[in-house]
Structures are given as C-alpha cells and as structure tokens.
Amino acid sequence: MELPCDGAGICMACKNKPPDEETLNCKTCATPWHATCLVSPPQELSDTLQWECPDCSMINPPSTSTFSAERSEEAGDLIASIRRIEDDESLTEQEKAKKRQELLSGAAAGPSDGEEKKEKNDVLDILDKELTCSFCMQMLDRPVTVLSLDDAVCVNEIKFIAFLGVKRQTYLCILPCTNPTASQPRINSTLVIAIRMARMSRSSIAGGAPKVYHFVHNQNRPDKAYTTERAKRAGKANACSGKIFVTVPPDHFGPIPAENDPERNMGVLVGEIWEDRLACRQWGAHLPHVAGIAGQSTHGSQSVALSGGYIDDEDHGEWFLYTGSGGRDLSGNKRTNKDQSFDQKFDKMNEALRVSCLKGYPVRVVRSHKEKRSSYAPETGVRYDGVYRIEKCWRKNGIQGFKVCRYLFVRCDNEPAPWTSDVQGDRPRPLPIIKELKNAIDITERKGSPSWDYDEEKSCWMWKKLPPVSKKRVADGGDPEDGKVIRTIKRQRQNVSVREKLLKEFSCQICRKVMVSPITTPCAHNFCKECLEAAFAGQSFTRQRGQGRRTLRVQKNVMKCPSCIIDIAEFLQNPQVNRELMGVIESLQRQAEEEKADENSEGCSEGDDAIEQTDLVGDAVNDPLAEEPKDESQKAEA
C-alpha cells in the first residue's frame, strides 16, 4: 500500500524523513510523497513536474476537456480537505469520520448568502426531539402527561380520547389512564415554560438585524501600548494595549522561537527587558498585564510573573518557590489588599499550575522590578528569564496563618540565565531540599515522564511529547469573516444561557435542584422520585378502624401533594419515572457541560471569557487577545 508523507514531512510507509531530492509533490493535491517508496516512480526528471499521486490518478483520469479539468480540480480540493481532516490532531476518530462524511455528502459547505447557519446545539431541536405528542407526532402544545408517565400528549388529543369514550386505556400502552386525566386533564406547566423559552430564544436569534459590535483588529492597534491622562485620573490600568508582534496563540507553551517573530526574526530572547507589563504583553512572554498567572484550569499554565505579590515567595535564581493566587478579600475598595483572610485552594489559576506540574510543561517566567526581596529581579522594567518547570506543588500554612498553594519552579532553558556569565544553558540538576514539605498537605508530584525534558544526545531541552494543542486563534489580521465568528459566538452564549434557565425550570419543588428521576403527579407537579418518597416516608396507605371493639372497613389515608391539595395516595403506590422529561433534562445537562468545557478550554481565563473570545471593544479598551481575569495576588500592581 502506497502512503504519502505526513504533515511533518515523514513518510508514512518507511517512517523516515526523505531528503528534498527524493520528495515528489503531486501537481493536483500538492501532497509530498517519498519517491523511493512508490511502486512506479517517474523515470525522467521532466515527468516530476506533471506527476500525480496514486490517489489523484485513480480519481482523475487524464482528459483534455474543460469538464474533466474542473472535475480534477474539485477532486484535488476534496483530497486536500480530507487530508487536512486526517492531520487535525485535535479531533477524535469519530469526529474525523463525521467530518469526512459531511464533506463527501456536501453538507460541509457553508450556508448560502442570506441564510443563517443553523446552530449545532439548538435547544428547540432538543425539545422537538424529546417532547413529541404520541398522537399528532408534533411538538407538544399544552402538554399533558398521562399516568403511564411514558407518554406525553397534547391536551386536545386527551379530550378527543375522552369524547370517543376511551377513558380506561390509551392507544399506546396497557396501563390505565384514569378518568380524571381524560375528562379533566391538567397541563404540565413546567413543559409549557420550557417550550416557550426555547421558542423565544430561537426567534430572538433569527429575527431582526444582528447587533453591531465594534472590533479593533490587531493591525490597527498602536505599536506601543499607552495610557491616556483620563485613564490615569480614573485609576484604570490602561486605555489601549498595543499591537501583538508575535504570531503564537495566547495559550502557547514554551519559548517563542524566531519563526514566530516576523518583526525581528529573532524570537523572544532570554534577558530581554521591557518598560512595563504592557510592553511585555506585546511580545507574548506574559499576556496578563496585572495578573501573575496566565493559564486555564483544564489546559495548564503558560507563564507566571514574579512581582512581589505574596511575602511567602522565595527566589533563588535557578529555582524559586512560588505562591498561588487567592485568599484575599478584594471586594469594594480593597483592590490593593495584601492581607490574606481565607485559605487558598487548587482551583482556577492554581489548578492551571498544578496541571503544568503533572504534565511537565515549560512555563515562561518574567521578573518585575517590583519584587524588592529578590536579588535576581531587574532594577527597572520587566525581564524575561526563560522557561522553568514545576517539579512539585503542595499546600501549607502561610506566614499570615492561612493555607497557601506552593510551587517549586526549576529552570530548564537552553539559553543561560541573565545573571550568569555562562555560555551554555541549563542542565538537569538535583532538586533542592525544601524544609516546609515536612508539614505540607495535598502534595502533588509528577509520576510519569515530563513533556519538556533534556535530551542527552542533542544536549538541549526539547519537547519529548507533543505540545498541547492550542485552543485559541492567533492575533487577527483583519479577516472580514471575524464578524461572523463573533456573531456565532454570541448566539452560542445566548443558547447556553437558555439551557441554564431551562435547567432551573426543571427543578424539583421540594429540594429546589434539577430533578433526578423526575416524577409527574396527576396534578401536573414535578418532583424528584427520592424527594417525593421521602416526603411520605413512614406513612401507610391504609389505616385500621374500630380500635379493637369491632372490625370496620380499612380506610385509605389521604396523602396530599406537596404543592397542592390533590390526593395522590393511589399514585404513590406505584410511581413511575417520567422518561420523556428525564431525557430532556439529561440532554440539556450533557450539552451544557460540553459547552462549558469548550469555554474553559478555549478561553485564556475563566472569568472574562465573554470579553476574551468575542474581543468586543466598544471604546477600544480591551485587547484582541484577552487574558485571564485579574488575579487577586497581583492586584497591588494596579
């Protein structure tokens, strides 16, 4: 079987990277092939210019007609698109198969002019699939849940059944449908509200002209970040962050090489000093201009800044002990509060650092002149000191009496540190002895091999495993399609909010939480099965009369619904889970979790994702590559 070269230029047949003299590029799909591994390579040098790969030669027979030429171009584009899907490492095998199927069927083509692309996870589609009338097969209109509790029908259909006299049994099941349900059906108000909210969300998205958002492209920003006098008087951090000069995404791990520096073709050099954090941000070394940690809790941390945020920090140059974020009350006018008032936990940015510790990712480190206790801090400005690796992390009692998250950073860069006269970079060194580990808790230590490690053969630090795939786009270059992307993201956020509202509507009337194993009573009230059974626990359905003198008939106990005065004792003898309602809740919960996971992985922060992803800057204040929310540990720099 003949196979081409992959995206890295390595032949998929012999697993070797062929030299340029042995590489053939297909004239149709431009895919590189290893000439030695081909069954029938071209014999003459002139044939290599018009050579077609085996895949294209099978699909495109040689023809001189215009129609054949057009078919050849279409087939070449199809093959190139399929290869792009196969080379995308961020997709699973099922997602790749689905995209290939859509591409071959023509479904992958974009919507025509004037048509809105249908949302992937439309809430109304979920309800339309789950909440369908068992008779008219349409979405429920004034829904009624019969006592079989597996069938939901429209109220008019129930009345029609009652008119025909079919009161003791439904058409779809053998369980009895009692007379009150057929003659006096009660509408399930929870389902009514859910369907109404879903229809309103779709109409608000599709109807009317989309709202216009101002978008400042990276190319239109100034070369130098500035702060206006008005912003200084108001106490704001900045009025405009300058242009981003590097072409790496915001969640890029490790050093920034020369190929990602189109301005100087040098990359970000160790020892480079900038005037302030805003200028440091322009070169991608550390994106947040206030927060001390850049990262995402599910993806890892890309960079940290040493700027004197916590008194627990210890800086020893080649290694240092870093204190996480949180633990301070910054409400109201306490933005510069340095007193810790509660314990830190491994969440948000602290969890991002722990993920980098477990994976062994390189973390860029910048030191600020505001770190007065360190002998390695620059005298002025902000300096890039290379990449470090987090070897351990733990929690301990801090100097102020509350628990803090601690991280051991050890330098692992190929360039020498700015404070040394060495010519070579770092080599693997033994870990320092940390005395505070004796009384530490929640100690996390990497078990497997790190992703960034030292190669003895090449005598350098390099990626031993594939670096994490970026979830963010690079700084925009003025693409006119950005407006459509922004509107799509806004619609997705509106859908997420609708899902959250719907889940609140599907709440139990006893525990006030989203229902688990929902039950719908004859009076059309919804409860969790466990909550409803617990409400009547210990009560018997019947009671004896006569008290020993003479035996009377057994009397039924009245068990009123927790939300009304209807007796549901007969219903409680054999309560059944509402399968349709449970299916809707599970679908909404599953998609809400997927959307939330996508947001966490796509955003450089967890608090300001809306600003970060949409890049909406109405007054040109925000930046096209938004960063994490301002971290409590570095608020003092504002």
XYZ file of C-alpha atoms in Angstrom:
638
model
C 0.000 0.000 0.000
C 1.386 3.392 -1.039
C 1.259 6.136 1.599
C 2.253 9.829 1.405
C 4.254 11.929 3.861
C 2.515 13.351 6.919
C 2.340 16.975 7.999
C 5.865 16.838 9.472
C 7.318 15.562 6.181
C 7.885 11.997 7.446
C 6.992 9.170 5.053
C 4.122 7.099 6.431
C 5.457 3.962 4.698
C 9.122 3.839 5.768
C 8.755 6.162 8.807
C 11.771 8.224 7.668
C 12.019 11.840 6.591
C 13.151 11.835 2.943
C 15.603 14.454 1.648
C 14.387 17.121 -0.748
C 15.881 15.247 -3.737
C 13.652 12.210 -3.030
C 10.439 14.148 -2.328
C 7.739 14.410 -5.018
C 4.830 16.833 -4.820
C 1.577 15.945 -6.540
C 0.511 18.600 -9.065
C -3.158 18.127 -8.113
C -3.256 17.947 -4.314
C 0.306 19.205 -3.581
C 0.836 16.280 -1.185
C 4.501 15.255 -0.650
C 5.451 11.626 -1.412
C 8.641 9.637 -0.908
C 9.867 8.625 -4.394
C 11.730 5.548 -3.132
C 8.572 4.091 -1.552
C 6.481 4.460 -4.740
C 5.667 1.398 -6.835
C 6.042 3.291 -10.125
C 8.061 6.482 -9.620
C 8.645 8.839 -12.580
C 11.530 7.738 -14.770
C 12.591 11.117 -16.115
C 13.135 14.472 -14.453
C 10.622 16.205 -16.732
C 7.882 13.817 -15.571
C 8.160 15.040 -11.994
C 6.645 18.422 -12.923
C 3.389 16.834 -14.155
C 3.374 13.904 -11.731
C 0.136 12.923 -9.995
C -0.016 10.891 -6.824
C -1.718 7.463 -6.854
C -4.842 8.858 -5.146
C -5.388 11.626 -7.692
C -4.541 9.448 -10.694
C -7.269 6.957 -9.711
C -9.923 9.644 -9.231
C -8.907 11.904 -12.157
C -8.325 10.015 -15.430
C -6.342 12.095 -17.932
C -8.574 14.186 -20.142
C -8.172 17.340 -22.163
C -11.756 18.549 -21.858
C -12.683 21.515 -19.713
C -15.193 19.414 -17.819
C -12.511 16.913 -16.883
C -10.214 19.706 -15.782
C -12.906 21.093 -13.500
C -13.607 17.644 -12.063
C -9.867 17.239 -11.490
C -9.690 20.486 -9.541
C -12.724 19.518 -7.457
C -11.295 16.093 -6.688
C -7.965 17.658 -5.742
C -9.673 20.050 -3.351
C -11.637 17.144 -1.928
C -8.493 15.110 -1.302
C -6.716 18.079 0.262
C -9.683 18.701 2.554
C -9.746 15.063 3.618
C -6.019 15.147 4.374
C -6.467 18.281 6.481
C -9.104 16.467 8.489
C -6.815 13.461 8.956
C -3.904 15.663 10.094
C -6.011 17.516 12.671
C -4.843 16.021 15.977
C -7.492 17.857 17.991
C -10.257 15.644 16.531
C -11.166 12.168 17.676
C -11.643 9.296 15.240
C -15.433 9.634 15.435
C -15.260 13.374 14.746
C -12.929 12.767 11.786
C -15.314 10.175 10.352
C -18.250 12.558 10.774
C -16.394 15.411 9.049
C -15.371 13.121 6.161
C -18.973 12.025 5.742
C -20.198 15.621 5.729
C -17.517 16.577 3.225
C -18.399 13.770 0.812
C -22.137 14.412 1.103
C -21.762 18.146 0.501
C -23.073 19.038 3.961
C -19.801 20.704 4.917
C -20.415 23.572 2.501
C -21.301 26.828 4.164
C -24.781 28.338 4.066
C -25.847 30.301 1.023
C -25.986 34.074 1.002
C -28.765 35.417 3.181
C -29.160 32.193 5.114
C -28.280 31.847 8.763
C -26.328 28.732 9.664
C -28.358 26.513 11.930
C -26.978 26.253 15.419
C -25.303 22.988 16.324
C -26.969 22.572 19.673
C -30.306 24.326 19.307
C -32.386 23.973 22.458
C -35.631 23.875 20.483
C -34.319 20.930 18.452
C -33.670 19.024 21.675
C -37.200 19.655 22.906
C -38.666 18.895 19.476
C -36.894 15.537 19.506
C -37.782 14.620 23.095
C -41.181 16.260 23.647
C -43.295 14.932 20.794
C -47.006 14.208 21.065
C -47.682 10.485 20.895
C -50.698 11.035 18.608
C -50.107 14.021 16.313
C -46.296 13.457 16.282
C -45.683 17.215 16.585
C -44.096 19.252 19.371
C -46.371 19.289 22.381
C -48.980 22.038 22.526
C -50.346 22.500 26.086
C -48.783 19.171 27.131
C -50.479 16.646 29.417
C -48.622 13.701 30.936
C -50.856 10.653 31.344
C -50.475 8.262 34.237
C -48.457 5.777 32.240
C -45.804 8.515 32.500
C -44.037 7.290 29.406
C -46.442 9.085 27.070
C -46.967 12.828 26.736
C -49.795 14.055 24.556
C -51.437 17.343 23.713
C -54.458 18.333 25.733
C -56.727 18.271 22.665
C -55.778 14.675 21.958
C -56.735 13.662 25.514
C -60.103 15.387 25.133
C -60.648 13.611 21.835
C -59.989 10.271 23.537
C -62.493 11.169 26.237
C -65.035 12.152 23.574
C -64.692 8.716 21.971
C -65.229 7.067 25.334
C -61.765 5.533 25.523
C -61.188 6.518 29.147
C -59.695 3.409 30.670
C -56.729 2.882 28.419
C -54.504 4.762 25.997
C -53.707 3.778 22.464
C -50.033 3.351 23.244
C -49.845 1.366 26.455
C -51.766 -1.122 28.545
C -51.533 0.904 31.752
C -54.816 2.511 32.689
C -55.470 6.197 32.103
C -57.799 7.267 34.925
C -60.995 9.176 34.339
C -59.786 12.497 35.835
C -56.841 12.532 33.437
C -59.094 12.017 30.439
C -62.055 14.204 31.449
C -60.188 16.975 33.300
C -56.586 16.884 32.071
C -54.049 19.084 33.829
C -51.458 20.863 31.730
C -47.847 20.362 32.789
C -46.742 23.955 33.343
C -43.044 23.024 33.547
C -43.026 21.695 29.994
C -45.042 24.698 28.789
C -42.470 27.159 30.167
C -39.594 25.144 28.743
C -41.068 25.050 25.218
C -41.957 28.750 25.359
C -38.436 29.758 26.447
C -36.859 27.656 23.689
C -39.101 29.220 21.024
C -38.375 32.716 22.287
C -34.621 32.055 22.211
C -34.766 30.909 18.572
C -36.946 33.845 17.489
C -34.627 36.328 19.206
C -31.640 34.818 17.388
C -33.195 34.584 13.936
C -35.360 37.696 13.917
C -34.189 41.222 13.290
C -30.839 42.637 12.286
C -27.865 41.411 14.312
C -26.407 43.798 16.828
C -23.300 45.598 15.614
C -20.150 45.173 17.696
C -17.051 47.295 17.209
C -13.949 45.245 16.569
C -10.384 46.576 16.709
C -8.020 44.452 14.653
C -4.511 43.774 15.800
C -3.066 45.541 12.762
C -4.916 48.747 13.677
C -3.512 48.966 17.195
C -0.590 51.215 18.095
C 2.963 49.877 18.115
C 3.352 50.962 21.721
C 0.819 50.497 24.485
C -0.243 53.763 26.051
C -2.366 55.103 28.892
C -4.337 58.283 28.409
C -4.434 61.026 31.013
C -8.136 60.403 31.522
C -7.475 56.725 32.244
C -4.753 57.662 34.717
C -7.050 60.023 36.602
C -9.782 57.365 36.782
C -7.320 54.823 38.123
C -7.677 52.447 35.185
C -4.832 50.187 34.180
C -4.627 51.108 30.502
C -6.560 52.689 27.676
C -5.146 50.556 24.866
C -2.876 47.546 24.755
C -0.510 47.753 21.827
C -0.112 45.510 18.828
C 0.899 41.881 19.372
C 4.172 41.367 17.483
C 4.424 37.561 17.690
C 2.349 35.008 15.819
C 1.815 32.492 18.613
C -1.640 31.884 20.133
C -2.320 33.113 23.672
C -2.106 29.583 25.075
C 1.324 28.818 23.552
C 3.619 26.778 25.819
C 7.387 27.119 25.948
C 9.807 29.598 24.350
C 8.750 31.808 21.442
C 11.056 30.891 18.503
C 12.321 33.085 15.666
C 9.796 31.802 13.131
C 7.026 33.340 15.242
C 8.712 36.758 15.228
C 8.004 38.357 11.818
C 9.192 41.772 13.007
C 12.780 40.912 14.019
C 13.119 37.226 13.110
C 14.820 36.640 16.461
C 12.106 35.365 18.786
C 11.804 36.403 22.420
C 15.320 36.342 23.841
C 16.255 35.468 27.411
C 17.226 38.627 29.252
C 15.064 40.912 27.121
C 13.750 43.832 29.184
C 10.599 45.843 28.567
C 9.433 49.072 30.079
C 6.324 47.624 31.732
C 3.936 44.681 31.676
C 2.039 46.101 28.700
C 5.145 46.014 26.529
C 5.910 42.521 27.822
C 2.459 41.505 26.721
C 3.071 42.718 23.165
C 5.835 40.146 22.757
C 3.812 37.268 24.215
C 6.123 36.482 27.127
C 3.352 37.054 29.683
C -0.046 38.182 28.408
C -1.879 39.478 31.526
C -0.724 42.969 32.394
C -1.954 42.690 36.022
C -2.473 39.011 36.872
C 0.535 36.993 37.906
C -0.557 33.687 36.346
C -1.573 33.051 32.737
C -3.343 29.782 32.056
C -6.511 27.723 32.092
C -7.554 25.257 34.773
C -8.085 22.413 32.270
C -5.214 23.234 29.897
C -2.267 24.323 32.033
C -0.303 27.473 32.756
C 1.840 29.166 30.119
C 3.638 31.864 32.142
C 3.988 33.493 35.562
C 5.294 36.838 36.783
C 7.366 37.416 39.921
C 6.320 40.865 41.117
C 6.170 40.723 44.903
C 2.569 39.614 45.208
C 2.993 37.361 48.294
C 5.505 37.550 51.117
C 5.821 33.732 51.092
C 7.723 33.750 47.763
C 11.384 32.661 47.804
C 13.613 33.438 44.812
C 16.914 31.552 44.383
C 17.504 32.317 40.705
C 17.736 28.876 39.078
C 14.820 27.752 41.286
C 12.196 29.548 43.320
C 9.113 28.858 45.453
C 6.015 30.499 44.051
C 2.753 31.193 45.922
C -0.547 30.724 44.130
C -3.430 33.177 43.831
C -6.462 33.799 46.011
C -7.064 34.020 49.735
C -7.631 37.784 49.825
C -10.767 39.868 50.158
C -10.727 42.276 47.201
C -14.345 43.411 47.399
C -15.311 47.058 47.326
C -12.293 49.348 47.600
C -9.946 46.569 48.761
C -8.303 46.061 45.377
C -4.828 46.504 46.858
C -5.467 44.438 49.969
C -2.404 42.315 50.810
C -3.811 40.667 53.934
C -4.904 37.067 53.484
C -8.293 36.238 55.011
C -9.034 32.655 53.877
C -7.279 29.545 52.577
C -6.119 29.055 49.024
C -7.306 26.030 47.050
C -6.193 24.214 43.924
C -8.734 25.785 41.589
C -8.754 28.275 38.713
C -5.211 29.569 38.137
C -3.794 27.416 40.947
C -5.189 24.348 39.211
C -3.629 25.518 35.930
C -0.200 25.496 37.584
C -0.838 22.036 39.004
C -1.774 20.734 35.531
C 1.527 22.062 34.176
C 3.279 20.297 37.072
C 1.650 16.942 36.309
C 2.259 17.204 32.554
C 5.768 18.626 32.812
C 5.053 21.656 30.607
C 7.566 24.525 30.355
C 6.382 27.757 31.974
C 7.753 31.130 30.882
C 8.897 33.310 33.793
C 9.214 37.096 33.864
C 10.596 39.059 36.797
C 9.475 42.568 37.624
C 11.410 45.316 39.376
C 8.581 45.410 41.943
C 9.936 42.220 43.525
C 12.114 44.052 46.057
C 13.044 40.977 48.148
C 14.731 39.128 45.288
C 18.391 39.561 44.313
C 17.585 38.339 40.799
C 14.919 40.915 39.918
C 15.836 43.647 37.397
C 16.450 47.178 38.569
C 13.845 48.597 36.170
C 11.126 47.236 33.946
C 10.172 43.610 33.315
C 12.671 40.950 32.195
C 12.134 37.586 30.502
C 14.223 34.925 32.294
C 13.461 31.838 30.202
C 11.347 28.750 30.884
C 11.045 26.823 34.142
C 9.393 23.523 35.019
C 7.174 22.927 38.053
C 8.512 19.855 39.863
C 6.216 19.764 42.918
C 3.264 21.600 44.384
C 1.642 21.448 47.816
C -0.283 23.423 50.403
C 0.998 24.672 53.732
C 0.251 27.250 56.407
C 1.461 30.608 55.172
C 3.120 33.406 57.088
C -0.244 35.124 57.624
C -1.774 31.983 59.169
C -3.859 30.725 56.232
C -3.085 27.887 53.858
C -1.377 28.811 50.597
C -0.602 26.837 47.425
C 3.112 26.470 46.827
C 5.032 25.527 43.658
C 8.678 24.554 43.136
C 9.973 26.047 39.850
C 13.312 24.787 38.440
C 14.943 26.439 35.421
C 15.218 24.306 32.246
C 16.112 26.665 29.384
C 18.618 26.230 26.560
C 19.799 29.835 26.994
C 21.857 30.905 30.026
C 20.211 32.950 32.753
C 20.607 36.752 32.552
C 22.539 36.882 35.867
C 25.220 34.333 34.861
C 28.234 34.547 32.546
C 27.750 31.005 31.245
C 27.675 30.347 27.530
C 25.540 27.214 27.702
C 22.055 26.869 29.095
C 20.818 24.741 31.959
C 21.492 21.076 32.513
C 19.436 18.733 34.687
C 20.189 19.434 38.337
C 19.086 17.696 41.559
C 16.068 19.166 43.237
C 16.713 21.424 46.219
C 15.772 20.326 49.716
C 12.531 22.042 50.759
C 12.123 22.021 54.541
C 8.492 23.121 54.510
C 7.461 19.874 52.784
C 7.539 18.136 56.183
C 4.378 19.905 57.308
C 2.778 20.215 53.871
C -0.521 18.709 52.730
C -2.005 17.916 49.300
C 1.463 17.218 47.875
C 1.376 16.718 44.105
C 4.377 15.232 42.330
C 4.751 14.177 38.721
C 4.712 10.402 38.262
C 5.423 9.945 34.557
C 7.993 11.456 32.228
C 7.644 15.199 31.572
C 6.617 16.607 28.196
C 9.565 19.054 28.207
C 12.832 17.302 29.106
C 16.574 17.253 28.447
C 17.893 15.200 25.502
C 21.346 13.792 26.205
C 22.148 13.120 22.536
C 21.255 16.600 21.327
C 22.369 18.261 24.598
C 19.344 20.518 24.755
C 15.906 20.846 26.277
C 13.108 19.895 23.897
C 9.602 18.523 23.651
C 9.706 14.790 24.388
C 5.961 14.586 23.864
C 3.724 16.544 21.549
C 2.994 20.014 22.952
C -0.624 20.697 23.917
C -2.848 21.702 21.019
C -3.787 25.378 21.040
C -7.422 26.272 21.683
C -7.059 29.905 20.633
C -6.544 31.687 17.369
C -3.537 33.877 16.584
C -3.805 37.674 16.548
C -6.194 38.654 13.794
C -5.012 40.077 10.543
C -8.144 41.911 9.527
C -10.128 38.924 8.284
C -13.609 40.077 7.217
C -15.036 36.786 8.448
C -14.323 37.783 12.050
C -17.686 39.496 12.307
C -19.500 36.253 11.504
C -17.390 34.407 14.061
C -18.256 36.969 16.727
C -21.980 36.747 15.991
C -21.806 32.941 16.078
C -20.111 33.032 19.482
C -22.729 35.458 20.782
C -25.535 33.171 19.616
C -23.854 30.207 21.268
C -23.624 32.137 24.527
C -27.308 33.014 24.305
C -28.084 29.335 23.831
C -26.000 28.408 26.854
C -27.895 30.906 28.974
C -31.191 29.450 27.725
C -30.038 25.964 28.693
C -29.170 27.153 32.167
C -32.568 28.815 32.538
C -34.306 25.684 31.320
C -32.427 23.545 33.809
C -33.601 25.892 36.562
C -37.166 25.466 35.358
C -36.778 21.693 35.554
C -36.203 21.875 39.297
C -37.814 19.771 41.975
C -40.421 21.644 44.021
C -39.082 20.054 47.216
C -35.276 20.209 47.016
C -35.194 23.120 44.520
C -32.493 21.374 42.476
C -32.533 19.939 38.968
C -34.719 16.856 39.101
C -33.146 13.408 39.261
C -35.502 10.619 38.149
C -38.400 13.092 37.726
C -41.957 12.105 38.618
C -45.064 13.913 37.390
C -48.093 13.628 39.658
C -51.719 13.539 38.421
C -51.959 17.212 39.391
C -49.100 18.003 36.936
C -46.467 18.817 39.571
C -42.914 17.551 39.158
C -40.635 16.167 41.857
C -37.560 14.001 42.244
C -38.563 10.419 42.925
C -36.439 10.237 46.067
C -37.725 13.589 47.365
C -41.356 12.608 46.890
C -40.902 9.200 48.514
C -39.008 10.794 51.412
C -41.845 13.276 51.952
C -44.238 10.384 52.688
C -41.753 8.026 54.315
C -43.206 6.105 57.263
C -46.832 6.707 56.268
C -49.032 3.770 55.374
C -51.564 3.856 52.563
C -54.377 2.488 54.797
C -55.349 2.615 58.485
C -57.440 0.275 60.616
C -60.719 1.411 62.196
C -62.542 0.152 65.284
C -59.667 0.149 67.785
C -60.319 -3.442 68.976
C -64.128 -3.319 69.663
C -65.219 -4.382 66.214
C -63.597 -4.598 62.859
C -64.567 -1.913 60.378
C -63.561 -1.355 56.806
C -59.966 -0.329 56.178
C -59.822 3.374 55.417
C -57.397 4.892 52.964
C -55.038 7.591 54.168
C -55.108 10.915 52.408
C -51.720 11.928 51.044
C -51.808 15.435 49.675
C -49.402 16.631 47.006
C -46.622 18.809 48.494
C -47.635 21.606 46.123
C -51.441 21.404 46.214
C -54.356 19.694 47.997
C -54.860 16.858 45.490
C -54.765 13.358 46.983
C -52.003 11.325 45.327
C -52.119 8.256 47.584
C -53.154 5.937 44.765
C -50.434 7.348 42.549
C -47.751 6.812 45.213
C -48.431 3.077 45.351
C -46.601 2.630 42.053
C -44.878 5.867 40.960
C -43.207 5.766 37.552
C -40.373 7.962 36.291
C -41.290 10.407 33.548
C -38.944 9.116 30.864
C -39.528 11.926 28.401
C -38.857 14.635 30.961
C -35.764 12.787 32.175
C -34.484 12.566 28.598
C -34.853 16.325 28.115
C -33.017 17.081 31.376
C -30.166 14.703 30.544
C -29.793 16.191 27.053
C -29.672 19.734 28.401
C -27.200 18.803 31.139
C -24.946 16.964 28.708
C -24.814 19.823 26.227
C -24.402 22.422 28.961
C -21.379 20.504 30.254
C -19.939 20.248 26.738
C -20.370 23.978 26.145
C -18.813 24.770 29.499
C -15.855 22.510 28.769
C -15.380 24.186 25.388
C -15.400 27.610 27.009
C -12.819 26.621 29.619
C -10.518 25.125 27.009
C -10.903 27.980 24.522
C -10.526 30.863 26.954
C -7.249 32.112 28.437
C -9.242 32.901 31.548
C -12.323 31.595 33.308
C -13.861 34.844 34.460
C -13.704 37.104 31.385
C -14.304 34.569 28.615
C -17.012 36.703 27.080
C -14.591 39.581 26.544
C -11.757 37.264 25.645
C -13.438 35.213 22.922
C -15.586 37.859 21.281
C -12.908 40.553 21.525
C -15.530 43.259 21.728
C -14.019 46.625 22.450
C -16.677 49.299 22.203
C -14.340 52.070 23.346
C -11.058 50.465 22.234
C -10.168 49.486 25.793
C -9.851 45.719 25.500
C -7.270 43.805 23.533
C -7.823 41.335 20.653
C -6.114 38.644 22.685
C -7.851 38.939 26.030
C -6.205 37.419 29.038
C -7.222 35.879 32.304
C -9.246 37.833 34.830
C -7.210 39.990 37.138
C -5.685 37.757 39.738
C -6.047 38.679 43.384
C -2.389 38.003 44.099
C -1.170 40.735 41.772
C -3.810 43.429 42.273
C -1.259 45.542 44.066
C 0.394 46.312 40.720
C -2.639 48.239 39.534
